XYZ file of C-alpha atoms in Angstrom:
601
model
C -226.963 146.408 -221.310
C -227.230 148.992 -224.112
C -225.618 152.436 -223.960
C -229.039 154.118 -223.804
C -230.226 152.026 -220.853
C -226.931 152.588 -219.117
C -227.274 156.368 -219.441
C -230.863 156.208 -218.130
C -229.901 154.075 -215.144
C -227.131 156.440 -214.055
C -229.008 159.682 -214.898
C -229.864 160.192 -211.247
C -226.190 160.061 -210.263
C -224.785 162.455 -212.902
C -222.442 165.098 -211.589
C -223.990 168.498 -211.225
C -222.666 171.435 -213.159
C -220.814 174.271 -211.462
C -223.820 176.559 -211.713
C -226.175 174.033 -210.111
C -223.624 173.356 -207.421
C -223.420 177.089 -206.630
C -227.241 177.334 -206.469
C -227.472 174.412 -204.068
C -224.660 175.598 -201.844
C -226.967 177.609 -199.680
C -229.446 174.732 -199.303
C -226.809 172.080 -198.428
C -224.898 172.911 -195.314
C -222.067 170.446 -195.953
C -221.246 167.634 -198.410
C -221.589 164.017 -197.143
C -218.969 161.245 -197.593
C -219.996 158.345 -199.854
C -218.675 155.137 -198.142
C -219.908 151.805 -196.709
C -221.852 153.614 -193.979
C -224.159 155.143 -196.588
C -225.604 151.913 -197.979
C -227.333 148.664 -197.073
C -225.865 145.534 -198.770
C -227.300 142.010 -198.888
C -226.996 138.792 -200.893
C -230.224 137.028 -201.929
C -230.735 133.514 -203.291
C -229.991 129.834 -202.562
C -229.733 127.404 -201.085
C -229.796 125.169 -204.237
C -227.592 125.403 -207.310
C -230.662 126.117 -209.445
C -231.484 129.321 -207.506
C -230.276 132.669 -208.852
C -228.074 134.707 -206.492
C -228.504 138.490 -206.466
C -226.274 141.134 -204.864
C -228.281 144.314 -204.060
C -227.469 147.606 -202.319
C -229.670 150.606 -201.373
C -228.935 154.077 -199.977
C -229.709 154.453 -196.295
C -228.827 158.147 -195.846
C -229.333 161.340 -197.787
C -232.106 162.513 -200.050
C -231.939 159.257 -202.120
C -232.593 156.939 -199.213
C -233.959 153.546 -200.341
C -232.729 154.112 -203.890
C -230.992 150.952 -205.353
C -227.343 151.353 -206.358
C -225.602 149.793 -209.360
C -222.780 147.437 -208.308
C -219.562 146.113 -209.785
C -219.082 142.615 -208.289
C -216.294 140.046 -208.077
C -217.579 136.536 -207.380
C -215.619 133.781 -205.595
C -216.078 130.085 -204.956
C -214.846 129.119 -201.476
C -213.993 125.403 -201.186
C -212.834 125.909 -197.576
C -212.099 128.755 -195.183
C -208.730 129.616 -196.716
C -209.139 128.795 -200.399
C -211.056 131.233 -202.650
C -211.273 130.712 -206.410
C -212.391 133.700 -208.502
C -215.198 133.015 -210.976
C -214.030 134.462 -214.284
C -216.380 136.250 -216.636
C -219.026 137.214 -214.070
C -218.929 140.852 -212.875
C -222.614 141.775 -212.592
C -224.941 141.717 -209.632
C -226.449 138.328 -210.561
C -224.844 134.873 -210.526
C -226.369 131.516 -211.463
C -224.738 128.655 -209.477
C -223.961 125.387 -211.271
C -222.750 121.870 -210.575
C -219.222 123.119 -209.759
C -220.599 125.133 -206.838
C -222.245 122.224 -204.975
C -220.738 121.965 -201.497
C -219.012 125.370 -201.780
C -219.783 128.838 -200.505
C -220.384 131.696 -202.944
C -218.729 134.964 -201.904
C -218.952 138.403 -203.454
C -217.053 141.689 -203.230
C -219.267 144.571 -204.386
C -218.339 148.202 -205.074
C -221.094 150.805 -205.812
C -220.727 152.630 -209.141
C -221.762 156.306 -209.292
C -220.988 159.211 -211.616
C -222.322 161.748 -209.125
C -220.026 160.891 -206.240
C -216.899 158.812 -205.919
C -217.158 155.809 -203.581
C -214.414 156.029 -200.939
C -215.370 153.183 -198.651
C -214.393 149.511 -198.408
C -215.930 146.926 -200.793
C -219.043 145.283 -199.448
C -218.586 141.577 -198.694
C -221.086 138.779 -198.197
C -221.344 135.030 -198.681
C -224.022 132.383 -199.052
C -223.937 128.642 -198.783
C -222.732 126.045 -198.860
C -224.736 125.453 -202.051
C -226.801 122.255 -202.072
C -227.874 120.084 -204.960
C -231.451 120.591 -206.095
C -233.654 117.648 -204.957
C -235.140 117.211 -208.440
C -231.692 117.105 -210.005
C -230.541 114.671 -207.313
C -233.488 112.307 -207.867
C -232.914 112.328 -211.636
C -229.247 111.485 -211.174
C -229.997 108.696 -208.658
C -232.487 107.063 -211.048
C -229.840 107.012 -213.776
C -227.273 105.533 -211.390
C -229.719 102.771 -210.385
C -230.197 101.609 -213.966
C -226.496 102.341 -214.755
C -227.395 104.275 -217.890
C -228.447 107.724 -218.943
C -229.589 109.533 -222.105
C -229.215 113.297 -222.535
C -230.103 115.714 -225.319
C -227.884 118.750 -225.887
C -227.096 121.201 -228.631
C -223.629 120.768 -230.196
C -222.285 124.255 -230.823
C -218.628 123.575 -231.645
C -215.452 121.795 -230.734
C -211.786 121.235 -231.510
C -212.575 119.557 -234.857
C -213.685 121.643 -237.844
C -215.674 118.725 -239.295
C -218.338 118.961 -236.590
C -221.776 120.147 -237.660
C -223.776 122.132 -235.052
C -227.081 120.612 -234.041
C -228.858 118.588 -231.405
C -227.109 115.390 -230.374
C -227.838 112.470 -228.066
C -225.363 111.726 -225.267
C -225.777 108.141 -224.096
C -223.948 106.572 -221.136
C -224.376 102.810 -220.716
C -222.193 99.892 -219.576
C -219.232 102.151 -218.833
C -219.305 103.542 -222.364
C -220.193 106.994 -223.677
C -221.641 107.438 -227.149
C -222.370 110.829 -228.719
C -224.312 110.841 -231.978
C -226.615 113.047 -234.005
C -230.329 112.439 -233.958
C -229.983 110.636 -237.298
C -227.699 108.106 -235.501
C -224.522 109.485 -237.081
C -221.810 108.745 -234.526
C -219.566 111.548 -233.380
C -217.489 109.769 -230.724
C -217.585 106.583 -228.670
C -215.243 105.976 -225.733
C -214.826 103.475 -222.885
C -215.080 105.349 -219.622
C -212.947 102.876 -217.667
C -209.969 103.698 -219.919
C -210.627 107.322 -220.773
C -212.453 109.432 -218.236
C -214.180 112.400 -219.911
C -213.954 115.734 -218.109
C -216.849 118.222 -217.809
C -216.001 121.930 -218.073
C -218.829 124.384 -217.244
C -218.801 127.840 -218.845
C -219.528 130.293 -216.068
C -220.200 133.267 -218.353
C -223.370 131.555 -219.558
C -225.982 129.553 -217.735
C -226.340 126.725 -220.269
C -222.992 126.121 -222.003
C -220.516 123.385 -221.099
C -217.774 121.241 -222.704
C -216.834 117.575 -222.640
C -213.067 117.095 -222.916
C -211.680 113.797 -224.194
C -208.093 112.733 -224.657
C -207.758 113.938 -228.226
C -210.713 116.300 -228.715
C -213.093 118.737 -227.095
C -216.845 119.177 -227.742
C -218.852 122.295 -226.793
C -222.579 121.977 -225.920
C -225.501 124.046 -224.706
C -228.833 123.165 -223.104
C -232.209 124.829 -223.077
C -232.258 125.264 -219.282
C -229.546 125.625 -216.649
C -230.654 122.625 -214.576
C -230.360 120.363 -217.666
C -226.683 121.303 -217.900
C -226.292 120.476 -214.199
C -227.998 117.074 -214.639
C -225.665 116.161 -217.527
C -222.524 117.324 -215.662
C -223.418 115.664 -212.355
C -224.534 112.393 -213.998
C -221.387 111.982 -216.115
C -219.210 112.783 -213.111
C -221.080 110.285 -210.929
C -220.746 107.581 -213.583
C -216.992 108.253 -213.648
C -216.872 108.192 -209.840
C -218.715 104.865 -209.821
C -216.174 103.412 -212.215
C -213.417 104.852 -210.052
C -215.035 103.286 -206.977
C -214.963 99.884 -208.646
C -211.367 100.547 -209.567
C -210.738 101.535 -205.974
C -212.101 98.193 -204.762
C -209.775 96.429 -207.192
C -207.011 98.701 -206.050
C -207.785 97.913 -202.422
C -207.615 94.214 -203.235
C -204.314 94.788 -204.977
C -203.251 96.853 -202.008
C -204.059 93.970 -199.686
C -202.024 91.651 -201.867
C -199.206 94.172 -201.886
C -199.524 94.531 -198.127
C -199.277 90.768 -197.642
C -196.305 90.636 -199.962
C -194.761 93.590 -198.196
C -195.391 91.795 -194.906
C -193.573 88.739 -196.242
C -190.810 90.978 -197.538
C -190.621 92.652 -194.148
C -190.255 89.259 -192.511
C -187.527 88.313 -194.967
C -185.979 91.724 -194.404
C -186.030 91.255 -190.619
C -184.535 87.778 -191.010
C -181.866 89.202 -193.290
C -181.174 92.049 -190.849
C -180.922 89.643 -187.899
C -178.656 87.379 -189.926
C -176.563 90.361 -190.919
C -176.329 91.411 -187.277
C -175.261 87.900 -186.296
C -172.775 87.899 -189.125
C -171.476 91.299 -187.998
C -171.091 90.027 -184.434
C -169.316 86.931 -185.728
C -167.078 89.075 -187.886
C -166.335 91.365 -184.933
C -165.421 88.346 -182.793
C -163.302 86.976 -185.623
C -161.628 90.359 -186.033
C -160.984 90.594 -182.301
C -159.506 87.086 -182.248
C -157.448 87.859 -185.347
C -156.154 91.084 -183.807
C -155.405 89.224 -180.583
C -153.509 86.494 -182.418
C -151.695 89.028 -184.555
C -150.701 90.969 -181.439
C -149.537 87.740 -179.783
C -147.656 86.794 -182.942
C -145.963 90.201 -182.983
C -145.004 89.787 -179.321
C -143.636 86.312 -180.031
C -141.792 87.670 -183.039
C -140.247 90.396 -180.872
C -139.297 87.786 -178.235
C -137.871 85.568 -180.958
C -135.836 88.488 -182.302
C -134.566 89.261 -178.807
C -133.689 85.587 -178.228
C -131.890 85.456 -181.556
C -129.973 88.616 -180.679
C -129.077 87.165 -177.282
C -128.058 83.876 -178.873
C -125.965 85.727 -181.428
C -124.319 87.780 -178.691
C -123.678 84.627 -176.647
C -122.190 82.907 -179.670
C -119.993 85.926 -180.304
C -118.995 85.971 -176.618
C -118.239 82.239 -176.724
C -116.149 82.715 -179.838
C -114.350 85.594 -178.116
C -113.740 83.470 -175.004
C -112.613 80.554 -177.145
C -110.137 82.792 -178.957
C -108.954 84.173 -175.592
C -108.676 80.625 -174.243
C -106.678 79.698 -177.286
C -104.276 82.587 -176.737
C -104.162 81.875 -172.991
C -103.323 78.248 -173.648
C -100.564 79.371 -175.944
C -99.346 81.782 -173.241
C -99.515 79.007 -170.632
C -97.492 76.745 -172.881
C -94.982 79.553 -173.453
C -94.780 80.323 -169.715
C -94.337 76.626 -168.950
C -91.488 76.510 -171.422
C -89.985 79.639 -169.855
C -90.429 78.101 -166.397
C -88.693 74.953 -167.516
C -85.918 77.115 -168.982
C -85.581 79.021 -165.707
C -85.560 75.770 -163.713
C -82.869 74.448 -166.030
C -80.895 77.625 -165.557
C -81.332 77.296 -161.781
C -80.010 73.770 -161.932
C -77.107 75.012 -163.985
C -76.483 77.806 -161.481
C -76.581 75.310 -158.620
C -74.098 73.138 -160.475
C -71.928 76.206 -161.075
C -72.152 77.124 -157.401
C -71.052 73.652 -156.438
C -68.144 74.045 -158.838
C -67.299 77.405 -157.306
C -67.425 75.903 -153.844
C -65.138 73.102 -154.926
C -62.820 75.615 -156.612
C -62.725 77.750 -153.463
C -61.902 74.696 -151.420
C -59.083 73.858 -153.800
C -57.791 77.455 -153.686
C -57.994 77.425 -149.910
C -56.092 74.169 -149.744
C -53.497 75.560 -152.145
C -53.087 78.648 -149.957
C -52.628 76.469 -146.896
C -50.073 74.395 -148.754
C -48.266 77.554 -149.844
C -48.186 78.807 -146.268
C -46.892 75.481 -144.998
C -44.275 75.171 -147.659
C -42.974 78.722 -147.668
C -42.282 81.234 -144.979
C -43.891 84.441 -146.168
C -43.480 87.754 -144.524
C -45.845 89.102 -141.991
C -47.523 91.226 -144.530
C -48.092 88.295 -146.844
C -49.415 86.289 -143.935
C -51.937 89.015 -143.259
C -52.978 89.011 -146.935
C -53.216 85.225 -146.971
C -55.280 85.290 -143.760
C -57.651 87.845 -145.273
C -57.937 85.714 -148.410
C -58.699 82.653 -146.300
C -61.303 84.673 -144.430
C -62.846 85.801 -147.750
C -62.809 82.275 -149.071
C -64.459 81.143 -145.827
C -67.229 83.675 -146.336
C -67.608 82.625 -149.959
C -67.694 79.024 -148.849
C -70.476 79.881 -146.393
C -72.595 81.481 -149.193
C -72.920 78.358 -151.272
C -76.398 79.411 -152.549
C -74.895 82.214 -154.721
C -74.874 81.771 -158.469
C -72.526 83.024 -161.134
C -71.780 82.847 -164.818
C -68.896 81.863 -166.983
C -67.353 85.280 -166.332
C -67.102 84.475 -162.565
C -65.388 81.179 -163.314
C -62.908 82.887 -165.574
C -62.412 85.598 -162.932
C -61.567 82.963 -160.300
C -59.151 81.340 -162.641
C -57.553 84.666 -163.436
C -57.421 85.301 -159.697
C -55.537 82.034 -159.233
C -53.143 83.078 -161.941
C -52.677 86.447 -160.320
C -52.063 84.780 -156.939
C -49.507 82.545 -158.548
C -47.884 85.550 -160.167
C -48.072 87.701 -157.031
C -45.098 85.920 -155.591
C -42.942 87.338 -158.343
C -44.323 90.895 -158.439
C -44.840 93.587 -155.955
C -46.970 92.193 -153.127
C -48.581 95.522 -152.203
C -49.769 96.146 -155.677
C -51.193 92.641 -155.970
C -52.977 92.868 -152.679
C -54.751 96.101 -153.714
C -55.822 94.632 -157.030
C -57.042 91.455 -155.336
C -59.142 93.492 -152.897
C -60.713 95.473 -155.745
C -61.513 92.319 -157.690
C -62.957 90.659 -154.601
C -65.276 93.666 -154.083
C -66.369 93.530 -157.720
C -67.055 89.820 -157.435
C -69.120 90.386 -154.287
C -71.265 93.010 -155.995
C -71.768 90.811 -159.038
C -72.729 87.837 -156.896
C -75.282 89.962 -154.961
C -76.711 91.376 -158.215
C -77.134 87.922 -159.722
C -78.775 86.710 -156.527
C -81.250 89.618 -156.516
C -82.071 89.120 -160.205
C -82.720 85.435 -159.579
C -85.044 86.268 -156.669
C -86.952 88.851 -158.792
C -87.334 86.391 -161.661
C -88.658 83.704 -159.320
C -91.180 86.103 -157.710
C -92.356 87.350 -161.088
C -92.816 83.811 -162.388
C -94.766 82.856 -159.266
C -97.099 85.891 -159.522
C -97.703 85.317 -163.233
C -98.359 81.666 -162.535
C -100.957 82.543 -159.867
C -102.571 85.192 -162.149
C -102.970 82.822 -165.066
C -104.223 80.089 -162.746
C -106.996 82.408 -161.461
C -107.824 83.536 -164.990
C -108.069 79.934 -166.195
C -110.407 79.148 -163.277
C -112.646 82.168 -164.070
C -112.725 81.258 -167.762
C -113.658 77.677 -166.884
C -116.523 78.926 -164.656
C -117.747 81.315 -167.374
C -117.549 78.492 -169.905
C -119.660 76.278 -167.664
C -122.276 79.060 -167.332
C -122.401 79.538 -171.092
C -122.732 75.799 -171.643
C -125.649 75.678 -169.166
C -127.355 78.622 -170.929
C -126.803 76.996 -174.303
C -128.323 73.815 -172.936
C -131.494 75.761 -171.923
C -131.849 77.789 -175.150
C -132.986 74.912 -177.488
C -135.866 74.226 -175.095
C -137.111 77.876 -175.315
C -136.854 77.849 -179.113
C -138.858 74.620 -179.205
C -141.628 76.189 -177.110
C -141.701 79.205 -179.427
C -141.947 76.959 -182.499
C -144.821 75.092 -180.857
C -146.674 78.406 -180.245
C -146.081 79.417 -183.869
C -147.605 76.114 -185.027
C -150.634 76.716 -182.781
C -151.062 80.190 -184.289
C -150.890 78.719 -187.784
C -153.600 76.184 -186.889
C -155.770 78.981 -185.482
C -155.195 80.999 -188.654
C -156.378 78.024 -190.740
C -159.498 77.720 -188.548
C -160.202 81.431 -188.956
C -159.828 81.110 -192.731
C -162.385 78.284 -192.836
C -164.759 80.310 -190.646
C -164.265 83.276 -192.971
C -165.197 81.113 -195.968
C -168.376 80.017 -194.193
C -169.181 83.666 -193.471
C -168.650 84.506 -197.130
C -171.015 81.723 -198.202
C -173.630 82.948 -195.718
C -173.221 86.514 -196.981
C -173.624 85.363 -200.599
C -176.810 83.477 -199.641
C -178.231 86.597 -198.013
C -177.215 88.611 -201.043
C -179.147 86.239 -203.326
C -182.154 86.393 -200.991
C -182.066 90.202 -201.013
C -181.780 90.229 -204.810
C -184.783 87.897 -205.097
C -186.867 90.078 -202.760
C -185.770 93.181 -204.614
C -186.807 91.585 -207.919
C -190.225 90.735 -206.482
C -190.607 94.238 -205.149
C -189.633 95.745 -208.517
C -192.313 93.600 -210.176
C -194.865 94.876 -207.684
C -193.670 98.432 -208.310
C -194.145 97.953 -212.057
C -197.674 96.618 -211.508
C -198.469 99.496 -209.208
C -197.079 101.958 -211.764
C -199.379 100.445 -214.410
C -202.345 100.884 -212.082
C -201.271 104.442 -211.376
C -201.041 105.152 -215.100
C -204.603 103.885 -215.510
C -205.993 105.923 -212.627
C -204.074 109.115 -213.448
C -206.382 109.525 -216.465
C -209.309 110.450 -214.211
C -210.818 113.941 -214.185
C -210.000 116.598 -211.634
C -212.971 115.738 -209.401
C -211.451 112.386 -208.194
C -212.439 111.462 -204.681
C -210.197 112.139 -201.709
C -210.148 108.488 -200.614
C -208.818 107.366 -203.990
C -206.024 109.921 -203.895
C -205.217 108.949 -200.301
C -204.868 105.259 -201.265
C -202.606 106.147 -204.180
C -200.459 108.324 -201.918
C -200.226 105.626 -199.244
C -199.209 103.012 -201.821
C -196.643 105.362 -203.293
C -195.286 106.171 -199.844
C -195.084 102.479 -198.856
C -193.272 101.632 -202.069
C -190.918 104.563 -201.552
C -190.219 103.291 -198.027
C -189.501 99.822 -199.403
C -187.148 101.294 -201.980
C -185.347 103.226 -199.242
C -185.056 100.052 -197.153
C -183.659 98.217 -200.165
C -181.073 100.978 -200.579
C -180.116 100.564 -196.931
C -179.845 96.779 -197.410
C -177.610 97.388 -200.434
C -175.461 99.723 -198.366
C -175.187 97.169 -195.537
C -174.411 94.429 -198.031
C -171.701 96.608 -199.580
C -170.163 97.250 -196.160
C -170.327 93.522 -195.373
C -168.593 92.682 -198.667
C -165.850 95.207 -197.917
C -165.386 93.736 -194.445
C -165.240 90.193 -195.856
C -162.627 91.341 -198.379
C -160.558 92.841 -195.555
C -160.811 89.555 -193.631
C -159.713 87.673 -196.750
C -156.698 89.918 -197.148
C -155.875 89.543 -193.455
C -156.216 85.747 -193.687
C -154.002 85.551 -196.775
C -151.131 87.427 -195.129
C -148.713 84.820 -193.653
C -147.505 85.202 -190.093
C -143.798 85.972 -190.178
C -141.691 83.779 -187.837
């Protein structure tokens, strides 16, 4: 709109000068507020994309009631209740819908513009739609889809290449190919739509301009009428959707194949999991048996150590008793020799006593002869009588013993008796009495010593006899224990041999488990390889279909997402299988180490 027209349109709403305002003060009792309550707002147009949409507002109060108001509008495209996309470049009261608006609601926020008064209310809001495709446009597009081809004429106005020459061109779509050429058949571009999906961009600022975007270039076009632009945009998009639909059928077929393969993989996976569970149970049983046998082996080892300690102590005790027996035998031999010596001495003492008795008899006879031959005094007779009495007592005690000193004493006594006749008789008698008393005490002392020696020898003999009997009984007990011990050791050796045989059986079972685990590992690797191949194929398909334009159908995207999710689940399951396989390998290694450790005896 020109500056002159703009000034004319808003001439009615110019602000009054101060003088005019003072003149009208008396006529106007109070100033009114300019807000949403002062106007009527409505949105006209639709319901097809070829219909023009107009936002209009009129005054409903005041002196200018019914007067239209200029509006500043912001237009939105609502794809659903919560998603609003602003339409750039359109701020006026009119909007021409296009192919992008089919199936969407058109919303507008409008604010009145006035130089006379400032608008203080809320923006006016309204919506229309959803916009439908024009029946004529729809029939034209359906005819092209039936024959699978379409020819369009548009004006080339520019593009990403500087070599392009503006002018009318022919856009031809046939057999999944798009050819764009000038009217003189000079080719501009030719692409295969199943490999490169062209995208249609509609220029909303104009009613006839649009662009076709290829992989490496962009072409700008214009048409004579708005509906022609919509026919070209909708037709090209439908051709692309048709190709995508065919690709979706192929993709569904591939998806079925993938599903069957995934089903087979799931079966193999379940078999592998069940086998792994069985293998785990077998390993747990093997571990329990191994722990049980190891515990039993430790107990047997402790018992063996205790038996060895007992046997060592018994051997030490036997050696001690043998050494004591050796010393006791030596003592017995020594005491026997001493006993024989004492018996010999007793015999000698008895012989000496017999000699003393004979000597006393001779002395007594000599005294009797002396008395008969001589006539001693009364005092001598008394002495001789006392001597005879003493000799009688000595003759009665024939069991007394004496030494060589007693014999010599008797002889000296005889000499003294023989000499007493020549010396003083009183003095001799006193000396004889003293000597007789000494001899009596000596004889009693020797007798008591002999009795003590005999008692001591008898007690020692009884003591050593009892000790020999106790040692013999202890020796018999030790010999009986030693006779039982080899049998216990033999039983222990037999149990050790049984444990060794069980250890060998466990080792063979462990080898079988390792072979089974390696077979499952190979099976998992094979399934993983197959799955990786399927993932690569799916990635190739995804690369092909990711080249589609932004208006791809929801079903196609849903299939791609489901395939991606299923493959991601399979990859996660493979990771779990790897983790389980790693744990199984670690457990097998532990069993190998446990099997290689020898059982100490």
